[in-house]
Tab-separated table of C-alpha atoms and ligand atoms in Angstrom:
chain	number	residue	atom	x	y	z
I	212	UNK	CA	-3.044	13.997	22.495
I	213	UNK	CA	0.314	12.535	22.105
I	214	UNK	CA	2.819	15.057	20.167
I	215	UNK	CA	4.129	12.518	17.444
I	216	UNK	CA	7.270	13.789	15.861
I	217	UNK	CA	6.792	11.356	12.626
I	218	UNK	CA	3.470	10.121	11.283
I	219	UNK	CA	3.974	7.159	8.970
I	220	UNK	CA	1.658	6.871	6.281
I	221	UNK	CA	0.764	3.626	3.993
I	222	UNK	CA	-0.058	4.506	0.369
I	223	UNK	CA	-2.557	1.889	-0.978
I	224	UNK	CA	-6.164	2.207	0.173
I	225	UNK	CA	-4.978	4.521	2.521
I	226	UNK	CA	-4.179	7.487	0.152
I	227	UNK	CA	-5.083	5.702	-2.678
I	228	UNK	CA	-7.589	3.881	-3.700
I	229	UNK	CA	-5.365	1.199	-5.042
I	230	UNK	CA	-8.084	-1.234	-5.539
I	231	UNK	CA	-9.820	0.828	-8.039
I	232	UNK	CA	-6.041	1.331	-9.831
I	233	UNK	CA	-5.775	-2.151	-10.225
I	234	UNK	CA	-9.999	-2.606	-11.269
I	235	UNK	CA	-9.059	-0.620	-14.146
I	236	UNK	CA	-6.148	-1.873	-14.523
I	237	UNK	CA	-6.911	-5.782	-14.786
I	238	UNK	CA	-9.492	-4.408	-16.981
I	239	UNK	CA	-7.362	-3.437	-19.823
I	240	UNK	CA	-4.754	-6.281	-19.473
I	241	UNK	CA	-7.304	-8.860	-19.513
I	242	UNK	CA	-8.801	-7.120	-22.671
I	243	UNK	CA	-5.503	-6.660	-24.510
I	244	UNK	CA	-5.642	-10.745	-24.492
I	245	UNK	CA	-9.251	-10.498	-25.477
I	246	UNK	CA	-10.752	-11.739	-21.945
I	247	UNK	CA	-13.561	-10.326	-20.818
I	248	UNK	CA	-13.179	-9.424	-16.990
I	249	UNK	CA	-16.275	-11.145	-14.867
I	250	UNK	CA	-16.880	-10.920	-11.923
I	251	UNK	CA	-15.582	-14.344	-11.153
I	252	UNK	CA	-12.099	-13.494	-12.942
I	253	UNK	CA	-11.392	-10.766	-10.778
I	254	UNK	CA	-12.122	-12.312	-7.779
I	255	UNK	CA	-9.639	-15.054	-8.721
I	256	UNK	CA	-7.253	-12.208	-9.491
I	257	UNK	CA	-7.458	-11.056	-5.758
I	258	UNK	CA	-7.573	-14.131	-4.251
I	259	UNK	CA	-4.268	-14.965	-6.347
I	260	UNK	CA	-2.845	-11.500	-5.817
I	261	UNK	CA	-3.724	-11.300	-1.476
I	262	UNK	CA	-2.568	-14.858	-1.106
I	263	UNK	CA	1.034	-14.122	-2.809
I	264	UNK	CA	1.454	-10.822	-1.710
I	265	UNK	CA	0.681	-12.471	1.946
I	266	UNK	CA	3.699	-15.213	1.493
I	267	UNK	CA	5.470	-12.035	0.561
I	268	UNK	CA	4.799	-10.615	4.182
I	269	UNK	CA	5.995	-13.926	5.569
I	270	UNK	CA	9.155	-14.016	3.547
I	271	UNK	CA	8.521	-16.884	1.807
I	272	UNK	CA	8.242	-16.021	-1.550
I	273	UNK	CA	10.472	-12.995	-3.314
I	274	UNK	CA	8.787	-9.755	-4.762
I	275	UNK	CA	9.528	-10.936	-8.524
I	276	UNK	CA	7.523	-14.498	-7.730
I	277	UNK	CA	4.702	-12.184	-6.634
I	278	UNK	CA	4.543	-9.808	-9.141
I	279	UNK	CA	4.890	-12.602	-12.119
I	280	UNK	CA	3.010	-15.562	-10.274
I	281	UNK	CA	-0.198	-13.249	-10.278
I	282	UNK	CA	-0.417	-13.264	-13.762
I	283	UNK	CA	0.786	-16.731	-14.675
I	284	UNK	CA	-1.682	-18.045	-12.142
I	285	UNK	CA	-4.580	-16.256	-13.305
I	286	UNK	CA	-3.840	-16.494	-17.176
I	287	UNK	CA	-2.889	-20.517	-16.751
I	288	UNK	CA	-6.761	-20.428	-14.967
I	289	UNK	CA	-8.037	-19.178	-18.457
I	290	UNK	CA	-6.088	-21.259	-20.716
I	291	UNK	CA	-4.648	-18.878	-21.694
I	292	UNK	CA	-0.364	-18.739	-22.574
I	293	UNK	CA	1.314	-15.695	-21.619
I	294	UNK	CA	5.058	-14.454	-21.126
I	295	UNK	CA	4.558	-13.530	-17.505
I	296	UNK	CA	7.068	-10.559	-17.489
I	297	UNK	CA	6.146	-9.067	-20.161
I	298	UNK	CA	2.657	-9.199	-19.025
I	299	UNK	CA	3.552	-7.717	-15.489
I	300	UNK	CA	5.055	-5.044	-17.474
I	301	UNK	CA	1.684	-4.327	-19.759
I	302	UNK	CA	-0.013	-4.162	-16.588
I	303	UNK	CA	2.322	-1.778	-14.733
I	304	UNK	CA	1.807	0.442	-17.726
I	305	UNK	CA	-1.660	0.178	-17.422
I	306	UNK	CA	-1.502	1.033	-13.501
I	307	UNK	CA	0.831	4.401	-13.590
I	308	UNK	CA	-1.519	5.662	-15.872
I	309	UNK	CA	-4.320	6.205	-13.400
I	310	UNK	CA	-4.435	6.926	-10.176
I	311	UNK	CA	-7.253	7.273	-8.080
I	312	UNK	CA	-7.346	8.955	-4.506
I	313	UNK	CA	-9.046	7.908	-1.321
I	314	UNK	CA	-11.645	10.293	-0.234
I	315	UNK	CA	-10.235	13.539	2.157
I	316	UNK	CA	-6.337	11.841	1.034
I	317	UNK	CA	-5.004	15.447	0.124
I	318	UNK	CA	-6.500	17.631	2.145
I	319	UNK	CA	-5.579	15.672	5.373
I	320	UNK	CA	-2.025	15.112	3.838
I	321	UNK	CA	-1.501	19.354	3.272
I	322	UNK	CA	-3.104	20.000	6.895
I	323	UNK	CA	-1.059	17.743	8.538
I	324	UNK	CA	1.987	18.251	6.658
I	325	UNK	CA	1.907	22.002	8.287
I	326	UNK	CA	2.082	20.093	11.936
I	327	UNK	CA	3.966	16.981	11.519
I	328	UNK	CA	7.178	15.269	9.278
I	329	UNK	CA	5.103	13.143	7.144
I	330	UNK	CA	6.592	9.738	5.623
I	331	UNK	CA	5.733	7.003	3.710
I	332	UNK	CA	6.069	3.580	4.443
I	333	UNK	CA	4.625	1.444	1.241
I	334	UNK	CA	5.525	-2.238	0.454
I	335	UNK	CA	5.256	-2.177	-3.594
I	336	UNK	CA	7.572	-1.629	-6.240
I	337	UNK	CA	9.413	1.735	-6.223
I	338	UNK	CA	8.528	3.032	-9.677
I	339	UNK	CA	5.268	2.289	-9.398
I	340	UNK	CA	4.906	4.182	-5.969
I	341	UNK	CA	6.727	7.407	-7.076
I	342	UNK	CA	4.405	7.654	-9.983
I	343	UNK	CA	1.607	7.380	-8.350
I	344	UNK	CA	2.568	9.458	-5.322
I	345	UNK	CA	3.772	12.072	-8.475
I	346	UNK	CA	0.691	11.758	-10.068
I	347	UNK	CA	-1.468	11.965	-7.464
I	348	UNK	CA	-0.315	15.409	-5.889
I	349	UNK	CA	0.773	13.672	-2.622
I	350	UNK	CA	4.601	13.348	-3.026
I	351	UNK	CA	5.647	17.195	-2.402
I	352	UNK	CA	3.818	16.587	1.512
I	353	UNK	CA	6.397	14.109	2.049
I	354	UNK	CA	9.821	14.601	3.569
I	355	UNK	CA	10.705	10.643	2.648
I	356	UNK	CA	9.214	7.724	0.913
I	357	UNK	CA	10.383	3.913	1.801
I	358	UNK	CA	9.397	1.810	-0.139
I	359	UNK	CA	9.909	-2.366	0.637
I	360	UNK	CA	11.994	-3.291	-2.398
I	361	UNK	CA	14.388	-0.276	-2.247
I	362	UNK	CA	15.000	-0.825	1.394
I	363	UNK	CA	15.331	-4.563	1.232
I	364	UNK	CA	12.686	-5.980	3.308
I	365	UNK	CA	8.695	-5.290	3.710
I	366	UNK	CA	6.184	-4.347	6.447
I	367	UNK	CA	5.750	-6.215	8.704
I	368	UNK	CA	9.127	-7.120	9.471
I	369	UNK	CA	11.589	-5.032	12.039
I	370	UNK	CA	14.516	-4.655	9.475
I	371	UNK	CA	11.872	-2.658	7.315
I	372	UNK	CA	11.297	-0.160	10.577
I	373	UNK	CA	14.746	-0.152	11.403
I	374	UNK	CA	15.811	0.833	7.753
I	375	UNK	CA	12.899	3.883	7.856
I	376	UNK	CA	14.040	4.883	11.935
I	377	UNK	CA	17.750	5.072	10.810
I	378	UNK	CA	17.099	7.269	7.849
I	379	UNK	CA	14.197	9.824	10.425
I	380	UNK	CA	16.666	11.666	12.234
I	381	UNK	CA	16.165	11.498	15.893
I	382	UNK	CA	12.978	10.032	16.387
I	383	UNK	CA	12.451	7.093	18.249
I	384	UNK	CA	9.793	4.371	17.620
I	385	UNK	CA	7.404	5.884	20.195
I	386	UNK	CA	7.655	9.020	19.394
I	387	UNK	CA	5.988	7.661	15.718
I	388	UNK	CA	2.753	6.568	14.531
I	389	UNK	CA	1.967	4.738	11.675
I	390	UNK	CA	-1.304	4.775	9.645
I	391	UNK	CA	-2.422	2.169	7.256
I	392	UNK	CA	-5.100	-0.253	6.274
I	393	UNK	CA	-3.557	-3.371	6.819
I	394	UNK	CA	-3.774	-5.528	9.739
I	395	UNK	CA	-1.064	-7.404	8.917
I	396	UNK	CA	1.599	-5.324	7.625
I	397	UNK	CA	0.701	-1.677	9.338
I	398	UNK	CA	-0.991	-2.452	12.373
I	399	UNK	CA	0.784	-5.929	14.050
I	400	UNK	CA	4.029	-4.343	12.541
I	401	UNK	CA	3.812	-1.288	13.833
I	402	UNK	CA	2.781	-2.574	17.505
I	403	UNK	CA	5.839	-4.642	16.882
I	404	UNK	CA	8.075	-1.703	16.512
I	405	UNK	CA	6.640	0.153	19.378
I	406	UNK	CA	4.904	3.162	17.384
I	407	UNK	CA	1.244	4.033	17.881
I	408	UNK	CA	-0.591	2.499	15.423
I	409	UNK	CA	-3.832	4.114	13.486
I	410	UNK	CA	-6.017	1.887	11.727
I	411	UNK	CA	-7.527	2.880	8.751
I	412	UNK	CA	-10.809	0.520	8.217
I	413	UNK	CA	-13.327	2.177	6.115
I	414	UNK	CA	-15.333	-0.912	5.664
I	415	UNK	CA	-15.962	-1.423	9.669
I	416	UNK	CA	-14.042	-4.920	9.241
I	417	UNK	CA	-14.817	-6.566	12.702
I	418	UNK	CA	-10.899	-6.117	14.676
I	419	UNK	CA	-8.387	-8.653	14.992
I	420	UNK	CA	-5.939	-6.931	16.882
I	421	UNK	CA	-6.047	-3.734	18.913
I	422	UNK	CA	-5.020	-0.444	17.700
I	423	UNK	CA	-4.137	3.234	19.322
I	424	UNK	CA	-6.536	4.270	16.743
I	425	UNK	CA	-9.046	3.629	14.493
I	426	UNK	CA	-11.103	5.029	11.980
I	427	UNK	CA	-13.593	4.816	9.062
I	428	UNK	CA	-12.627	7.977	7.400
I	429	UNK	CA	-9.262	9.777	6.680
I	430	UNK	CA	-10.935	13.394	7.755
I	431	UNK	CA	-11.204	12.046	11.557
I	432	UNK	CA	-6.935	12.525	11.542
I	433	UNK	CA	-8.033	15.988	12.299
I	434	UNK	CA	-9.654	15.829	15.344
I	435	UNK	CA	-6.925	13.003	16.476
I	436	UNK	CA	-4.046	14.839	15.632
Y	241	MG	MG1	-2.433	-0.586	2.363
């Protein structure tokens, strides 16, 4: 096995289970303006959310547009009038307060914390990330945290990877491998970068790209690594 001298970890549905965050979540805002969450709403939610968050990826859209356009878009679908911001806001609120871990998430994070510099590589908003991270146990495992809108660009692009490889002393790219869920912004970005790249696919989604790695469950890092 390769001796990696930085493993890069993605936060959400990686280490966290962000989709059940943001179940709950969508829950509560949606009931806060007396709509009832089907299962049609949140579908539209995620189809909304994944599309936007996408054109984020791409650089076509900024961060704000995102995080405000998800709500606009799905409350204008209702009929119902809403001050977007202050709805992102209510919502945000709603998310910090629970967090909710991917199975084996701390235990592989301590083990191999005692073998390897750990960082994490998270496109999101920075608040957000550091609470949850806080909250969730996970932060103290961590020599750094980069998260897109502090460093001023997202995964997949190379100005996000050349913002985290300037600030990890004396590693290069190949010497690094990243871990994450998503094809898009982990796995082609990482292979763009030049770092091993482990997939993290839970749900055996049929690949679309290769990978060093790849596995269904976070407790296989330990026979990898
Ligand atoms: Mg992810």
């Amino acid at each position: 096995m390769k001796r990696y001298e930085a493993i890069l970890f993605d936060i959400d549905d990686t280490l966290l289970d962000f989709k059940q965050s943001e179940h709950v979540a969508l829950e509560q805002l949606l009931a806060s303006y007396n709509v009832r969450m089907t299962d049609e709403v949140k579908e539209r939610y995620v189809r909304i959310n994944s599309e936007l968050w996408r054109a984020f990826e791409r650089g076509e859209v900024e961060r704000d547009e995102v995080l405000v356009g998800r709500h606009t878009k799905l409350f204008d679908s209702l009929g119902v009038r809403i001050d977007g911001p202050r709805v992102e806001q209510q919502y945000r609120d709603f998310l910090h307060a629970g967090v909710h871990m991917v199975d084996g998430a701390l235990e592989i994070v301590r083990t191999l914390s005692e073998q390897y510099p750990l960082y994490i590589v998270t496109n999101g908003v920075t608040e957000t990330q550091f609470k949850r991270l806080e909250s969730s146990g996970l932060l103290p495992y961590f020599q750094d945290v980069f998260v897109s809108d502090a460093t001023g660009s997202q995964k997949p692009m190379k100005s996000f990877f050349d913002y985290v490889f300037e600030r990890i002393p004396n590693v290069a790219p190949e010497k690094g491998l990243i871990i994450g869920d998503s094809v898009t912004a982990d796995i082609a970005g990482g292979r763009m970068y030049g770092l091993d790249t482990c997939w993290f696919n839970p749900n055996e989604v049929a690949a679309t790209i290769e990978s060093t790695y790849e596995i269904r469950h976070l407790h296989e890092l330990k026979s990898l690594l």
